[in-house]
Amino acid sequence: MILHAGDAKVTYDKENQDVKFEGSMRLANMKEYDQVTEFLKENTNGLAGKLTLDFTELQFLNSSGITTLSLFILNCKKKGDVELLVKGSKDVAWQQKSLANFKKLWSDIHLEI
Amino acid sequence: MEETIIGKYNIIPENLPAEGDVFIRLKPIDMIAYWKRCGMLADFAAAFYAYTRDEPTVQENSISTVFNELIENATKYSVKRGAEMTIHMMLYDSVLKIQIENITTDQHFESFKSHLTNLLESDDLDTMYFEILAEKSEGSTDSGIGLLLLLKDYPLDIGAKFTKENGRNKVTLQAFYRLDDDE
């Protein structure tokens, strides 16, 4: 399953339970991020086991995007069905600086940078 | 005229000569109409300043991220028509000053003043981040965490001047990005 959101592509690989973010995601506001929230919900609803959020190829994410993904992570924490692995790249500055915030939201997250 | 200054404002003397002095004037409506222009300007600013640094790729991403948040904020909360927005960037050795000036509505003028005061007075931005997120629901239209994330995650000082004059509300925001602390 693929979602094109602005200059970003979000791909869900069902077999590996992996969501890959690529490009630059700088949508105008939270409302515009609803499409990303819906995409994540539709594809991960009822899922159990490991779920990977792979940001290594995402060059930019604005604060509305960080908020959207933070709310998704808080929702996963609340449901408690999945084990989250968040992958980032040390070569992409925003990931080095801001992905750690996700682990602060839910200490059980495995963060790989 | 009524003026309020919050945070670290004009911390570099105005008469100090700067390198890479870039001034841009634009209309908020042109940014709102084509949102991608915020990112395009951010990428331009980042490329302009980062390529002289020791780690241009890493710094380009950081500068673009910081600039993008500032320009997105100013665009969202500007009076859309009949007003201009200006961006003034100056490099002082290893400190990049980004100044954005815009005209806002009465309501945003006061709420932004209060939000910025809270941010700059907080000694625990992590907790504030969690609290703001806890108040959000999926129907929220505004994240409200842009400046918070910048202050929390980047080597940055921020200050602002709020000016009420002739019925207009002018916000002059200054960000001082310490590039050496980011390498």
GROMACS .gro file of C-alpha atoms in nm:
model
  296
    1MET     CA    1   0.000   0.000   0.000
    2ILE     CA    2   0.133   0.342  -0.096
    3LEU     CA    3   0.027   0.692   0.007
    4HIS     CA    4   0.156   1.004  -0.164
    5ALA     CA    5   0.137   1.301   0.073
    6GLY     CA    6   0.282   1.620  -0.073
    7ASP     CA    7   0.642   1.546  -0.161
    8ALA     CA    8   0.650   1.236   0.055
    9LYS     CA    9   0.571   0.871  -0.010
   10VAL     CA   10   0.455   0.639   0.265
   11THR     CA   11   0.469   0.266   0.189
   12TYR     CA   12   0.326  -0.011   0.402
   13ASP     CA   13   0.487  -0.350   0.355
   14LYS     CA   14   0.230  -0.592   0.494
   15GLU     CA   15   0.455  -0.895   0.494
   16ASN     CA   16   0.724  -0.732   0.707
   17GLN     CA   17   0.489  -0.499   0.899
   18ASP     CA   18   0.703  -0.205   0.797
   19VAL     CA   19   0.599   0.154   0.723
   20LYS     CA   20   0.858   0.338   0.517
   21PHE     CA   21   0.860   0.718   0.486
   22GLU     CA   22   1.046   0.881   0.198
   23GLY     CA   23   1.095   1.232   0.061
   24SER     CA   24   0.993   1.550   0.237
   25MET     CA   25   0.679   1.572   0.448
   26ARG     CA   26   0.588   1.934   0.522
   27LEU     CA   27   0.210   1.947   0.493
   28ALA     CA   28   0.040   2.273   0.592
   29ASN     CA   29  -0.141   2.168   0.910
   30MET     CA   30  -0.277   1.880   1.116
   31LYS     CA   31  -0.587   1.858   0.900
   32GLU     CA   32  -0.372   1.783   0.596
   33TYR     CA   33  -0.200   1.510   0.795
   34ASP     CA   34  -0.533   1.332   0.843
   35GLN     CA   35  -0.456   1.131   0.529
   36VAL     CA   36  -0.138   0.998   0.695
   37THR     CA   37  -0.323   0.917   1.017
   38GLU     CA   38  -0.594   0.733   0.821
   39PHE     CA   39  -0.334   0.542   0.617
   40LEU     CA   40  -0.154   0.429   0.931
   41LYS     CA   41  -0.477   0.336   1.104
   42GLU     CA   42  -0.617   0.139   0.809
   43ASN     CA   43  -0.299  -0.062   0.765
   44THR     CA   44  -0.211  -0.130   1.125
   45ASN     CA   45  -0.554  -0.181   1.274
   46GLY     CA   46  -0.568  -0.519   1.451
   47LEU     CA   47  -0.196  -0.574   1.401
   48ALA     CA   48   0.010  -0.759   1.661
   49GLY     CA   49   0.384  -0.815   1.695
   50LYS     CA   50   0.657  -0.594   1.560
   51LEU     CA   51   0.576  -0.278   1.364
   52THR     CA   52   0.859  -0.078   1.207
   53LEU     CA   53   0.841   0.294   1.133
   54ASP     CA   54   1.133   0.357   0.900
   55PHE     CA   55   1.225   0.726   0.859
   56THR     CA   56   1.576   0.677   0.719
   57GLU     CA   57   1.479   0.812   0.376
   58LEU     CA   58   1.263   1.099   0.503
   59GLN     CA   59   1.463   1.419   0.456
   60PHE     CA   60   1.221   1.655   0.629
   61LEU     CA   61   0.927   1.637   0.866
   62ASN     CA   62   0.766   1.951   1.007
   63SER     CA   63   0.618   1.993   1.353
   64SER     CA   64   0.263   1.912   1.238
   65GLY     CA   65   0.403   1.581   1.107
   66ILE     CA   66   0.590   1.513   1.429
   67THR     CA   67   0.268   1.580   1.623
   68THR     CA   68   0.070   1.347   1.394
   69LEU     CA   69   0.319   1.064   1.438
   70SER     CA   70   0.346   1.129   1.811
   71LEU     CA   71  -0.032   1.087   1.840
   72PHE     CA   72  -0.011   0.761   1.641
   73ILE     CA   73   0.260   0.634   1.875
   74LEU     CA   74   0.057   0.731   2.182
   75ASN     CA   75  -0.236   0.543   2.032
   76CYS     CA   76  -0.019   0.232   1.981
   77LYS     CA   77   0.099   0.262   2.341
   78LYS     CA   78  -0.260   0.285   2.462
   79LYS     CA   79  -0.366  -0.022   2.263
   80GLY     CA   80  -0.052  -0.215   2.357
   81ASP     CA   81  -0.078  -0.461   2.066
   82VAL     CA   82   0.241  -0.383   1.879
   83GLU     CA   83   0.608  -0.363   1.955
   84LEU     CA   84   0.738  -0.049   1.782
   85LEU     CA   85   1.075  -0.020   1.612
   86VAL     CA   86   1.163   0.334   1.499
   87LYS     CA   87   1.446   0.353   1.247
   88GLY     CA   88   1.632   0.674   1.167
   89SER     CA   89   1.956   0.788   1.009
   90LYS     CA   90   2.237   0.971   1.186
   91ASP     CA   91   2.307   1.150   0.856
   92VAL     CA   92   1.973   1.330   0.862
   93ALA     CA   93   1.989   1.603   1.126
   94TRP     CA   94   1.619   1.627   1.216
   95GLN     CA   95   1.611   1.253   1.284
   96GLN     CA   96   1.918   1.267   1.503
   97LYS     CA   97   1.760   1.549   1.704
   98SER     CA   98   1.391   1.473   1.716
   99LEU     CA   99   1.330   1.097   1.683
  100ALA     CA  100   1.436   1.052   2.046
  101ASN     CA  101   1.117   1.239   2.139
  102PHE     CA  102   0.917   0.934   2.030
  103LYS     CA  103   1.099   0.717   2.284
  104LYS     CA  104   1.020   0.974   2.551
  105LEU     CA  105   0.654   0.924   2.469
  106TRP     CA  106   0.680   0.548   2.506
  107SER     CA  107   0.993   0.404   2.664
  108ASP     CA  108   0.922   0.055   2.518
  109ILE     CA  109   0.998   0.180   2.167
  110HIS     CA  110   1.314   0.039   2.011
  111LEU     CA  111   1.500   0.330   1.855
  112GLU     CA  112   1.763   0.251   1.594
  113ILE     CA  113   1.968   0.546   1.465
  114MET     CA  114   0.290   5.282   2.014
  115GLU     CA  115   0.307   4.992   2.256
  116GLU     CA  116   0.608   4.760   2.262
  117THR     CA  117   0.687   4.440   2.450
  118ILE     CA  118   1.011   4.246   2.424
  119ILE     CA  119   1.032   3.881   2.526
  120GLY     CA  120   1.335   3.650   2.544
  121LYS     CA  121   1.672   3.701   2.381
  122TYR     CA  122   1.612   3.991   2.146
  123ASN     CA  123   1.883   4.194   1.969
  124ILE     CA  124   2.153   3.998   2.153
  125ILE     CA  125   2.393   4.087   1.872
  126PRO     CA  126   2.450   4.463   1.829
  127GLU     CA  127   2.267   4.587   1.520
  128ASN     CA  128   2.569   4.782   1.396
  129LEU     CA  129   2.791   4.475   1.383
  130PRO     CA  130   2.865   4.391   1.020
  131ALA     CA  131   2.725   4.055   0.910
  132GLU     CA  132   2.825   3.815   0.634
  133GLY     CA  133   2.566   3.662   0.406
  134ASP     CA  134   2.309   3.934   0.464
  135VAL     CA  135   1.988   3.826   0.291
  136PHE     CA  136   1.661   4.015   0.300
  137ILE     CA  137   1.335   3.878   0.156
  138ARG     CA  138   0.998   4.052   0.143
  139LEU     CA  139   0.685   3.859   0.055
  140LYS     CA  140   0.309   3.845   0.089
  141PRO     CA  141   0.163   3.578   0.323
  142ILE     CA  142  -0.114   3.502   0.074
  143ASP     CA  143   0.145   3.386  -0.181
  144MET     CA  144   0.275   3.135   0.071
  145ILE     CA  145  -0.070   3.020   0.184
  146ALA     CA  146  -0.179   2.970  -0.177
  147TYR     CA  147   0.123   2.752  -0.252
  148TRP     CA  148   0.236   2.603   0.077
  149LYS     CA  149   0.537   2.432  -0.077
  150ARG     CA  150   0.697   2.776  -0.107
  151CYS     CA  151   0.771   2.766   0.267
  152GLY     CA  152   0.988   2.458   0.216
  153MET     CA  153   1.144   2.602  -0.098
  154LEU     CA  154   1.253   2.916   0.088
  155ALA     CA  155   1.382   2.706   0.377
  156ASP     CA  156   1.587   2.490   0.142
  157PHE     CA  157   1.727   2.800  -0.029
  158ALA     CA  158   1.830   2.955   0.305
  159ALA     CA  159   1.986   2.626   0.413
  160ALA     CA  160   2.184   2.580   0.093
  161PHE     CA  161   2.299   2.944   0.100
  162TYR     CA  162   2.448   2.920   0.449
  163ALA     CA  163   2.540   2.555   0.490
  164TYR     CA  164   2.776   2.498   0.201
  165THR     CA  165   3.058   2.692   0.371
  166ARG     CA  166   3.035   2.481   0.686
  167ASP     CA  167   3.244   2.176   0.776
  168GLU     CA  168   2.948   1.940   0.759
  169PRO     CA  169   2.729   2.102   0.494
  170THR     CA  170   2.485   1.814   0.452
  171VAL     CA  171   2.402   1.780   0.819
  172GLN     CA  172   2.379   2.157   0.870
  173GLU     CA  173   2.171   2.208   0.557
  174ASN     CA  174   1.908   1.976   0.699
  175SER     CA  175   1.913   2.152   1.037
  176ILE     CA  176   1.900   2.505   0.899
  177SER     CA  177   1.621   2.411   0.660
  178THR     CA  178   1.421   2.251   0.944
  179VAL     CA  179   1.461   2.553   1.172
  180PHE     CA  180   1.386   2.807   0.900
  181ASN     CA  181   1.087   2.607   0.779
  182GLU     CA  182   0.924   2.604   1.123
  183LEU     CA  183   0.974   2.980   1.160
  184ILE     CA  184   0.838   3.064   0.816
  185GLU     CA  185   0.544   2.821   0.849
  186ASN     CA  186   0.448   2.984   1.180
  187ALA     CA  187   0.472   3.337   1.045
  188THR     CA  188   0.272   3.242   0.735
  189LYS     CA  189  -0.006   3.068   0.929
  190TYR     CA  190  -0.058   3.353   1.169
  191SER     CA  191  -0.015   3.652   0.941
  192VAL     CA  192  -0.292   3.880   0.825
  193LYS     CA  193  -0.339   3.726   0.483
  194ARG     CA  194  -0.395   4.033   0.267
  195GLY     CA  195  -0.277   4.394   0.271
  196ALA     CA  196   0.031   4.313   0.477
  197GLU     CA  197   0.381   4.198   0.408
  198MET     CA  198   0.612   3.960   0.580
  199THR     CA  199   0.989   4.011   0.584
  200ILE     CA  200   1.275   3.773   0.646
  201HIS     CA  201   1.621   3.901   0.731
  202MET     CA  202   1.906   3.653   0.768
  203MET     CA  203   2.254   3.747   0.882
  204LEU     CA  204   2.554   3.533   0.962
  205TYR     CA  205   2.781   3.647   1.246
  206ASP     CA  206   3.077   3.409   1.240
  207SER     CA  207   2.908   3.094   1.369
  208VAL     CA  208   2.572   3.241   1.469
  209LEU     CA  209   2.298   3.261   1.209
  210LYS     CA  210   2.038   3.523   1.294
  211ILE     CA  211   1.697   3.470   1.133
  212GLN     CA  212   1.453   3.757   1.181
  213ILE     CA  213   1.096   3.724   1.062
  214GLU     CA  214   0.852   4.013   1.086
  215ASN     CA  215   0.481   3.978   1.021
  216ILE     CA  216   0.147   4.142   1.096
  217THR     CA  217  -0.102   3.933   1.292
  218THR     CA  218  -0.460   3.949   1.412
  219ASP     CA  219  -0.540   4.084   1.761
  220GLN     CA  220  -0.622   3.735   1.882
  221HIS     CA  221  -0.301   3.572   1.764
  222PHE     CA  222  -0.090   3.867   1.879
  223GLU     CA  223  -0.193   3.809   2.240
  224SER     CA  224  -0.198   3.428   2.230
  225PHE     CA  225   0.147   3.410   2.068
  226LYS     CA  226   0.288   3.653   2.324
  227SER     CA  227   0.157   3.432   2.601
  228HIS     CA  228   0.272   3.106   2.430
  229LEU     CA  229   0.624   3.239   2.374
  230THR     CA  230   0.648   3.367   2.731
  231ASN     CA  231   0.549   3.024   2.862
  232LEU     CA  232   0.803   2.852   2.638
  233LEU     CA  233   1.089   3.081   2.731
  234GLU     CA  234   1.012   3.067   3.102
  235SER     CA  235   0.979   2.688   3.111
  236ASP     CA  236   1.260   2.487   3.263
  237ASP     CA  237   1.112   2.157   3.146
  238LEU     CA  238   1.022   2.165   2.778
  239ASP     CA  239   0.994   1.785   2.764
  240THR     CA  240   0.704   1.792   3.009
  241MET     CA  241   0.545   2.077   2.820
  242TYR     CA  242   0.572   1.873   2.498
  243PHE     CA  243   0.391   1.579   2.660
  244GLU     CA  244   0.124   1.807   2.806
  245ILE     CA  245   0.054   1.975   2.472
  246LEU     CA  246   0.032   1.636   2.300
  247ALA     CA  247  -0.205   1.506   2.566
  248GLU     CA  248  -0.441   1.794   2.489
  249LYS     CA  249  -0.437   1.718   2.117
  250SER     CA  250  -0.695   1.509   1.947
  251GLU     CA  251  -0.704   1.379   1.594
  252GLY     CA  252  -0.929   1.669   1.497
  253SER     CA  253  -0.675   1.933   1.599
  254THR     CA  254  -0.586   2.175   1.322
  255ASP     CA  255  -0.274   2.324   1.471
  256SER     CA  256   0.014   2.135   1.629
  257GLY     CA  257   0.140   2.424   1.846
  258ILE     CA  258   0.472   2.253   1.908
  259GLY     CA  259   0.691   2.402   1.633
  260LEU     CA  260   0.881   2.656   1.842
  261LEU     CA  261   0.885   2.421   2.139
  262LEU     CA  262   1.063   2.152   1.935
  263LEU     CA  263   1.313   2.406   1.801
  264LEU     CA  264   1.398   2.530   2.151
  265LYS     CA  265   1.411   2.177   2.286
  266ASP     CA  266   1.610   2.002   2.014
  267TYR     CA  267   1.827   2.270   1.845
  268PRO     CA  268   2.104   2.505   1.973
  269LEU     CA  269   1.889   2.812   1.938
  270ASP     CA  270   1.801   3.131   2.127
  271ILE     CA  271   1.473   3.302   2.051
  272GLY     CA  272   1.333   3.645   2.130
  273ALA     CA  273   1.055   3.862   1.996
  274LYS     CA  274   0.929   4.217   1.991
  275PHE     CA  275   0.554   4.274   1.990
  276THR     CA  276   0.455   4.617   1.858
  277LYS     CA  277   0.105   4.768   1.847
  278GLU     CA  278   0.099   5.073   1.624
  279ASN     CA  279  -0.174   5.245   1.420
  280GLY     CA  280  -0.409   4.951   1.473
  281ARG     CA  281  -0.156   4.697   1.346
  282ASN     CA  282   0.000   4.413   1.545
  283LYS     CA  283   0.359   4.355   1.439
  284VAL     CA  284   0.560   4.056   1.559
  285THR     CA  285   0.936   4.060   1.506
  286LEU     CA  286   1.078   3.720   1.591
  287GLN     CA  287   1.452   3.664   1.613
  288ALA     CA  288   1.620   3.323   1.623
  289PHE     CA  289   1.992   3.291   1.687
  290TYR     CA  290   2.118   2.955   1.565
  291ARG     CA  291   2.460   2.856   1.708
  292LEU     CA  292   2.597   2.661   1.415
  293ASP     CA  293   2.915   2.548   1.594
  294ASP     CA  294   2.712   2.377   1.865
  295ASP     CA  295   2.543   2.173   1.595
  296GLU     CA  296   2.850   2.013   1.437
   0.00000   0.00000   0.00000
